[in-house]
Amino acid sequence: MFYRVSGQFKTSYESDMALFPVKQDAILLAFILALFYVAFPMMASEFTYKALLVPVLIYALAAMGLNILTGYAGQLSLGTAGFMGVGAYACYKITSIFPEVNIVVALLLSGCFSAAVGVAFGLPSLRIKGFYLAIATLAAQFFLVWLFEKWAWLYNFNASGAIEVKGHEFFGLVITGPNAAPITQYYFVLVCVTVVSFAMINITRGRFGRVWKAVRDMDIAAELVGINLMRAKLSAFAVSSYVVGIAGALLVFFWKGAAEPNLFDIPLSFKVLFIAIIGGLGSIIGNFLGALLIVALPVLLNLLPGVLGLEINSATLEHINVMIVGALIVFFLIVEPHGLARLWALIREKLIIWPFPH
Amino acid sequence: MSVIEKAADITASSIGLQKAEERETLLDLANVSLSFGGVKAINNISFDIKRGEVRAIIGPNGAGKTSMLNVINGFYQPQEGVITFRGSQRRSMKPHLAVSHGIARTFQNVALFKGMSTLDNIMAGRTTRMKRNMFWQILYYGPAQREEIAHRRKVEEIIDFLEIAHIRSTPVGKLPYGLQKRVELARALAMEPDLLLLDEPMAGMNLEEKEDMSRFIIDVNEQLGTTIALIEHDIGVVMDLSDRVVVLDYGRKIADGSPEEVQKNQDVIDAYLGVSH
Amino acid sequence: METLYQIFADPFVQIVSAPDFFLQVLWEGLVSGVLYALIALGFVLIFKSSRIFNFAQGIMVVFAALTLVGLHENGVPAWLAVPLTLGVMYLLALSVERVVLRPLVGQPDIILFMASIGVTMFLIGFGEFVFGGENKAMITAELGIPTGSIEFFPFGGFVLIEQKDLTAVIMAVLLVLCLLLFLNKTAMGRAIRALGDDHQAALSVGISLSKIWVLVWFIAGVIALATGIVWGARAGVSFALEVIAYKALPVLMLGGLESVSGAIIGGIAIGLLEKIFEIYWGQPLFGGNTETWFAFILALIVLLFRPQGLFGERIIERV
């Protein structure tokens, strides 16, 4: 009914390959964008920005980066947080060495650093496959966090060992540091995430996306249809780490405001991995759904005792949250191994033929 | 190409069929040997493939036929011997370069990208011909899209040619075996090869599917002028399709010649039926 | 020049000039190596029988130890707490098989791996929810583990061996011997190995998949409890222990995912090398704490030259 596709005929390859071959999809996206750009800011309080909206966007971005590597190119990575750290520390160093540089330029550059580190740790993927590679990416995770801790130059020899973000201006508007208004930070992150999302959608529906998926599905066959495995895998590592690095920089600069090395420890890697899995491997939209679920869950859990009139301390709530997330992951894998994105695709297919079953 | 030109082309190639020996040599293997540890998979084999012919490679199981194809497209590097393709010599080659040299193949056990649609699988065969870099890919609209559409047009021609338009957007993992084999052939054709290696294209097919596949192979050879090297167990198919046959047994070449000659060869009969010593 | 000296000469000078200290370092490395090997063994068993890369193995160690200590804290005497904990581990094996493995049978490896991460998270949350998140002391004395120490005086020096470490090593050796006997000499053991080779074939000769899985996860639970007790005696019990669980991963890379002997040799090798590196290179040159990553980088380098691991068979790719 709402998703009637009859009457929408494709007369050129161009229209068949369009981002939204079905008109209703475009309308839906416009609606979601309006929600994020107009509706949410009208309703949101400072708490909503800090606890819900900004984290959802940043986690979704990180999961999108990981999804390029794991979901599209099939290379399992457990070192995401390490690469996020590289992005964050690179951005911190760039802004402290060249304070006058525009924050957007700094962000774009810090992505390059994490991409380079990603490629370096991606080199073993040319020889090592599957689980062995997953463990190899843990090497990156542990080594990088250790480096953030021991290399004092990275945090400007601060006594605390942490990095603290100073105020930066963007065309006269304070967008980072303690004086920045949450709404400006939110819009900045939102624009960044929108731009990167479209870039990733484009890149995954073209040649690179096909090459990556071919490597994921059968690397030997991919090689024999003329795909250079080394280039394919390393390009996936580069693009993935670039996006992940930017997400890391945004995390510190536009959300946390400060970071200690252990922020980039393995729990963050897992969190991002879960978002990617629950959202759906091999999907861009899924990352947002997954992030929404993982971020909103503890927020809701925290509200729950108040609603029910129970007294539960926050540590116990945290434990319950971890437990539920674990159970959710198993649940999702059993019900739909391809995540929320596939669930949405199934619903959409049903809607297209609704109200007739065939 | 107009109909008349096409017809002329077909006549030319069917004239050529009679005189395979006089044609230009496309691929020449000289004294090739390949071993894994102590096992000799291929032992000092020489033969050639002429441009435009259908060359069958037959032999009992374990004779080294698939290894032979793997050597030709660079997946295995032979320890000895020289391979001459289109006039240039090589010993070893990176497998992914085979396609840009003009060699494409299909596999004994279907090797498609199971999570991708039929269309994407065939488009993947065009990868080496697509040149737009990361920057244009990210922008998508503009040059990258024009390139994509140009290749899509070519791929749609192949889809029409092999009559698989109805499964264009189905994930290949969900297709029946016979159709998967056809999609694999389509992907190989998308590479526009000079030499097409087919590894048991009809294994596990019923009679009807075999007939379809035979028709496609003949069409590819005659209409597109592609040279074909074919491994097949169904002797009837081999005799009908091929111009020349080479027979392997235990990694050695035991016969080489026209289907009729090979059929009468005593060594071949012994290899297939067994012989008492 | 100074750095070169520190890298290539100084450590060896120190080893030669203080051999007793070097022996002490070796012993410490050996003890942690044995424990890494035990955890890796649990991984290998499960991987062999069900092709699941069980990320939860390390957490099972903590969970088992926590259950034991938690039960004792709540008034259960030690002699009863051990069998009760084993019962809990059996229940865990049973429910993992029912709730996680059975619905996911036949899914790609990566999905099962993710599911085991889910189980990991659940166990962490559940364990902390029930027993609290703070560090607890292992009930070493109640379990009858000796706590004294033995002193040696080789090369005119001084080496100190804690009796609980010695107990750990002896217990590990016994456990491994029992396991090898079980795997190689009993019908059940043969069934497990058969399952590891080929699920379909094993099913067709009448081996029950679900029974074997419960059994294997239970054995992994027993190993986890043993590891938890001895490691807990050294470092206390809390989920901070999960760090050692990660250590078993490079051991698996070195030893191969399916090799029992690989897990043992790889574990001991990594335990020794990381300790030696930390003491003689890590602390003087890199500011210490290199143990977090050394094993991973080492395994990575080895794998670059031998992608199949030290004990794996060479893979010939076929199409």
XYZ file of N, CA, C and O in Angstrom, chain A residues 13-14 16-19 198-200 202-203 205-229 235 239 342, chain B residues 73 75 95-96 99 105 107 110-116 120 123-125 127-128 130-134 137-141 145 147-149 152-153 156 187 191:
312
model
N 19.585 2.258 -17.505
C 20.402 1.627 -16.466
C 20.637 2.606 -15.331
O 20.714 2.237 -14.172
N 20.726 3.873 -15.719
C 20.962 4.919 -14.730
C 19.895 4.895 -13.640
O 20.187 4.898 -12.455
N 17.896 2.446 -12.977
C 17.877 1.158 -12.282
C 18.953 1.111 -11.214
O 18.824 0.449 -10.195
N 20.055 1.829 -11.461
C 21.168 1.810 -10.517
C 21.094 2.954 -9.511
O 22.007 3.167 -8.732
N 20.005 3.720 -9.558
C 19.898 4.881 -8.674
C 19.935 4.440 -7.210
O 19.691 3.284 -6.891
N 20.249 5.390 -6.356
C 20.368 5.103 -4.936
C 19.054 4.532 -4.404
O 19.029 3.597 -3.628
N 27.307 9.181 2.979
C 27.051 9.162 1.547
C 28.274 8.711 0.771
O 28.170 7.971 -0.209
N 29.451 9.131 1.257
C 30.676 8.667 0.599
C 30.760 7.147 0.661
O 31.075 6.481 -0.325
N 30.421 6.585 1.827
C 30.525 5.131 1.985
C 29.461 4.401 1.166
O 29.728 3.350 0.596
N 28.246 5.444 -1.633
C 28.713 5.490 -3.018
C 29.819 4.495 -3.274
O 29.832 3.798 -4.283
N 30.751 4.448 -2.352
C 31.923 3.597 -2.600
C 31.536 2.120 -2.544
O 32.072 1.297 -3.275
N 28.630 0.829 -3.456
C 27.788 0.334 -4.549
C 28.513 0.339 -5.880
O 27.979 -0.069 -6.886
N 29.763 0.817 -5.877
C 30.523 0.847 -7.117
C 31.543 -0.290 -7.182
O 31.365 -1.338 -6.576
N 32.607 -0.020 -7.907
C 33.619 -1.043 -8.142
C 34.237 -1.549 -6.840
O 34.377 -2.754 -6.640
N 34.592 -0.619 -5.935
C 35.266 -1.046 -4.707
C 34.386 -1.989 -3.887
O 34.846 -2.988 -3.362
N 33.103 -1.632 -3.775
C 32.187 -2.474 -3.019
C 32.154 -3.885 -3.581
O 32.203 -4.861 -2.849
N 32.082 -3.972 -4.923
C 32.030 -5.297 -5.544
C 33.301 -6.079 -5.289
O 33.274 -7.266 -4.976
N 34.438 -5.389 -5.423
C 35.718 -6.064 -5.211
C 35.804 -6.585 -3.777
O 36.177 -7.734 -3.540
N 35.424 -5.746 -2.830
C 35.499 -6.160 -1.420
C 34.600 -7.356 -1.162
O 35.000 -8.322 -0.517
N 33.373 -7.284 -1.681
C 32.447 -8.386 -1.428
C 32.948 -9.668 -2.091
O 32.773 -10.760 -1.554
N 33.566 -9.520 -3.245
C 34.107 -10.704 -3.919
C 35.189 -11.342 -3.066
O 35.232 -12.562 -2.896
N 36.059 -10.511 -2.484
C 37.122 -11.039 -1.618
C 36.511 -11.721 -0.399
O 36.956 -12.785 0.028
N 35.446 -11.121 0.134
C 34.781 -11.691 1.295
C 34.178 -13.058 0.973
O 34.390 -14.024 1.694
N 33.476 -13.135 -0.174
C 32.752 -14.358 -0.478
C 33.673 -15.492 -0.892
O 33.417 -16.656 -0.589
N 34.735 -15.210 -1.625
C 35.629 -16.276 -2.062
C 36.904 -15.646 -2.587
O 36.960 -15.214 -3.732
N 37.922 -15.615 -1.748
C 39.092 -14.830 -2.159
C 39.848 -15.453 -3.330
O 40.368 -14.740 -4.175
N 39.864 -16.788 -3.409
C 40.608 -17.415 -4.506
C 39.944 -17.080 -5.843
O 40.603 -16.689 -6.803
N 38.608 -17.214 -5.863
C 37.889 -16.902 -7.093
C 38.069 -15.425 -7.446
O 38.211 -15.070 -8.615
N 38.078 -14.573 -6.428
C 38.254 -13.147 -6.673
C 39.577 -12.906 -7.384
O 39.666 -12.149 -8.351
N 40.613 -13.597 -6.910
C 41.927 -13.423 -7.517
C 41.889 -13.855 -8.982
O 42.472 -13.228 -9.849
N 41.134 -14.937 -9.239
C 41.132 -15.477 -10.594
C 40.183 -14.723 -11.531
O 40.186 -14.985 -12.728
N 39.356 -13.809 -11.011
C 38.651 -12.930 -11.951
C 39.426 -11.630 -12.130
O 38.918 -10.678 -12.703
N 40.636 -11.622 -11.638
C 41.506 -10.485 -11.933
C 41.608 -9.454 -10.831
O 42.153 -8.380 -11.032
N 41.078 -9.789 -9.647
C 41.161 -8.839 -8.536
C 42.499 -9.003 -7.836
O 42.884 -10.118 -7.481
N 43.189 -7.908 -7.667
C 44.452 -7.933 -6.944
C 44.140 -7.976 -5.454
O 43.697 -6.990 -4.866
N 44.344 -9.147 -4.844
C 43.930 -9.330 -3.445
C 44.619 -8.337 -2.524
O 44.006 -7.813 -1.600
N 43.063 -1.712 0.545
C 42.174 -0.561 0.361
C 41.028 -0.636 1.374
O 40.603 0.392 1.900
N 40.369 2.450 3.904
C 39.098 3.179 3.986
C 38.473 2.978 5.363
O 38.028 3.927 6.015
N 18.790 -6.400 7.775
C 18.072 -7.437 7.037
C 16.616 -7.481 7.487
O 15.700 -7.642 6.679
N 46.480 -20.675 -15.993
C 46.095 -19.326 -15.549
C 46.901 -18.829 -14.355
O 46.537 -17.857 -13.718
N 47.636 -20.015 -11.371
C 47.336 -20.276 -9.964
C 48.393 -21.194 -9.349
O 48.740 -21.055 -8.185
N 48.363 -14.926 -10.282
C 47.064 -15.372 -10.796
C 46.135 -14.232 -11.220
O 45.397 -14.370 -12.178
N 46.180 -13.107 -10.479
C 45.206 -12.065 -10.817
C 45.530 -11.376 -12.143
O 44.721 -10.627 -12.668
N 43.675 -12.522 -16.071
C 42.541 -11.893 -16.738
C 42.995 -10.789 -17.679
O 42.563 -10.709 -18.822
N 38.370 -18.245 -16.650
C 38.027 -19.644 -16.454
C 36.790 -19.812 -15.584
O 36.363 -18.892 -14.888
N 35.047 -22.961 -12.839
C 35.615 -23.910 -11.902
C 34.786 -25.182 -11.804
O 33.580 -25.188 -12.062
N 31.559 -24.830 -8.382
C 31.228 -23.446 -8.705
C 31.899 -22.477 -7.731
O 31.810 -22.638 -6.520
N 32.591 -21.503 -8.255
C 33.285 -20.533 -7.410
C 32.712 -19.150 -7.642
O 33.384 -18.253 -8.130
N 31.443 -18.993 -7.311
C 30.812 -17.685 -7.441
C 30.867 -16.956 -6.105
O 31.170 -17.549 -5.071
N 30.544 -15.665 -6.138
C 30.487 -14.896 -4.904
C 29.067 -15.018 -4.368
O 28.166 -14.325 -4.816
N 28.876 -15.905 -3.422
C 27.537 -16.350 -3.038
C 26.647 -15.246 -2.479
O 25.442 -15.292 -2.617
N 27.241 -14.265 -1.826
C 26.421 -13.220 -1.213
C 26.013 -12.126 -2.183
O 25.284 -11.209 -1.817
N 26.493 -12.200 -3.422
C 26.225 -11.120 -4.370
C 25.202 -11.575 -5.403
O 25.056 -12.762 -5.673
N 25.860 -8.529 -9.985
C 27.112 -8.107 -9.353
C 28.231 -9.098 -9.640
O 29.386 -8.716 -9.828
N 29.332 -8.361 -13.076
C 30.037 -7.067 -13.065
C 31.438 -7.217 -12.477
O 32.370 -6.539 -12.892
N 31.564 -8.135 -11.510
C 32.881 -8.348 -10.899
C 33.881 -8.802 -11.955
O 35.075 -8.531 -11.856
N 33.370 -9.492 -12.982
C 34.246 -9.915 -14.062
C 34.795 -8.754 -14.870
O 35.756 -8.895 -15.612
N 35.942 -6.038 -13.464
C 36.753 -5.226 -12.545
C 38.028 -4.694 -13.192
O 38.346 -3.515 -13.092
N 38.749 -5.603 -13.879
C 40.049 -5.166 -14.405
C 39.896 -4.086 -15.467
O 40.852 -3.393 -15.778
N 37.674 -1.600 -15.259
C 37.157 -0.358 -14.692
C 38.306 0.413 -14.056
O 39.090 -0.130 -13.309
N 38.380 1.696 -14.395
C 39.592 2.435 -14.050
C 39.369 3.584 -13.063
O 40.329 4.109 -12.516
N 38.153 4.014 -12.860
C 37.938 5.212 -12.031
C 38.415 4.964 -10.595
O 38.076 3.955 -9.996
N 39.163 5.921 -10.062
C 39.794 5.699 -8.755
C 38.858 6.047 -7.604
O 37.707 6.439 -7.789
N 39.419 5.906 -6.412
C 38.671 6.110 -5.180
C 37.924 7.448 -5.161
O 36.770 7.515 -4.771
N 34.931 7.349 -7.307
C 33.986 6.392 -6.748
C 33.201 7.007 -5.600
O 32.018 6.763 -5.430
N 33.892 7.815 -4.785
C 33.212 8.433 -3.646
C 32.185 9.459 -4.141
O 31.079 9.551 -3.615
N 32.546 10.196 -5.193
C 31.586 11.157 -5.744
C 30.434 10.447 -6.443
O 29.314 10.919 -6.459
N 30.760 9.302 -7.056
C 29.826 8.452 -7.777
C 29.228 9.131 -9.010
O 29.438 8.677 -10.126
N 28.477 10.200 -8.820
C 27.852 10.830 -9.975
C 28.936 11.443 -10.845
O 29.892 11.994 -10.346
N 29.888 6.963 -12.582
C 28.589 6.427 -12.975
C 28.556 6.114 -14.470
O 28.031 5.082 -14.887
N 31.059 5.239 -16.299
C 31.827 4.011 -16.492
C 30.976 2.802 -16.103
O 30.897 1.815 -16.840
N 30.317 2.930 -14.959
C 29.484 1.844 -14.461
C 28.413 1.478 -15.498
O 28.172 0.303 -15.772
N 27.794 2.503 -16.093
C 26.713 2.250 -17.044
C 27.244 1.594 -18.313
O 26.646 0.659 -18.855
N 27.769 -1.900 -17.486
C 26.480 -2.545 -17.270
C 25.874 -2.952 -18.612
O 25.316 -4.040 -18.751
N 26.021 -2.095 -19.610
C 25.472 -2.374 -20.934
C 26.085 -3.654 -21.483
O 25.404 -4.543 -21.986
N 24.786 -6.631 -19.629
C 23.416 -6.982 -20.010
C 23.406 -7.752 -21.330
O 22.581 -8.641 -21.535
N 30.186 -14.770 -16.046
C 31.233 -13.963 -15.422
C 32.541 -14.091 -16.206
O 33.241 -13.107 -16.430
N 34.808 -11.067 -18.842
C 36.220 -10.682 -18.883
C 36.711 -10.555 -20.335
O 37.859 -10.219 -20.557
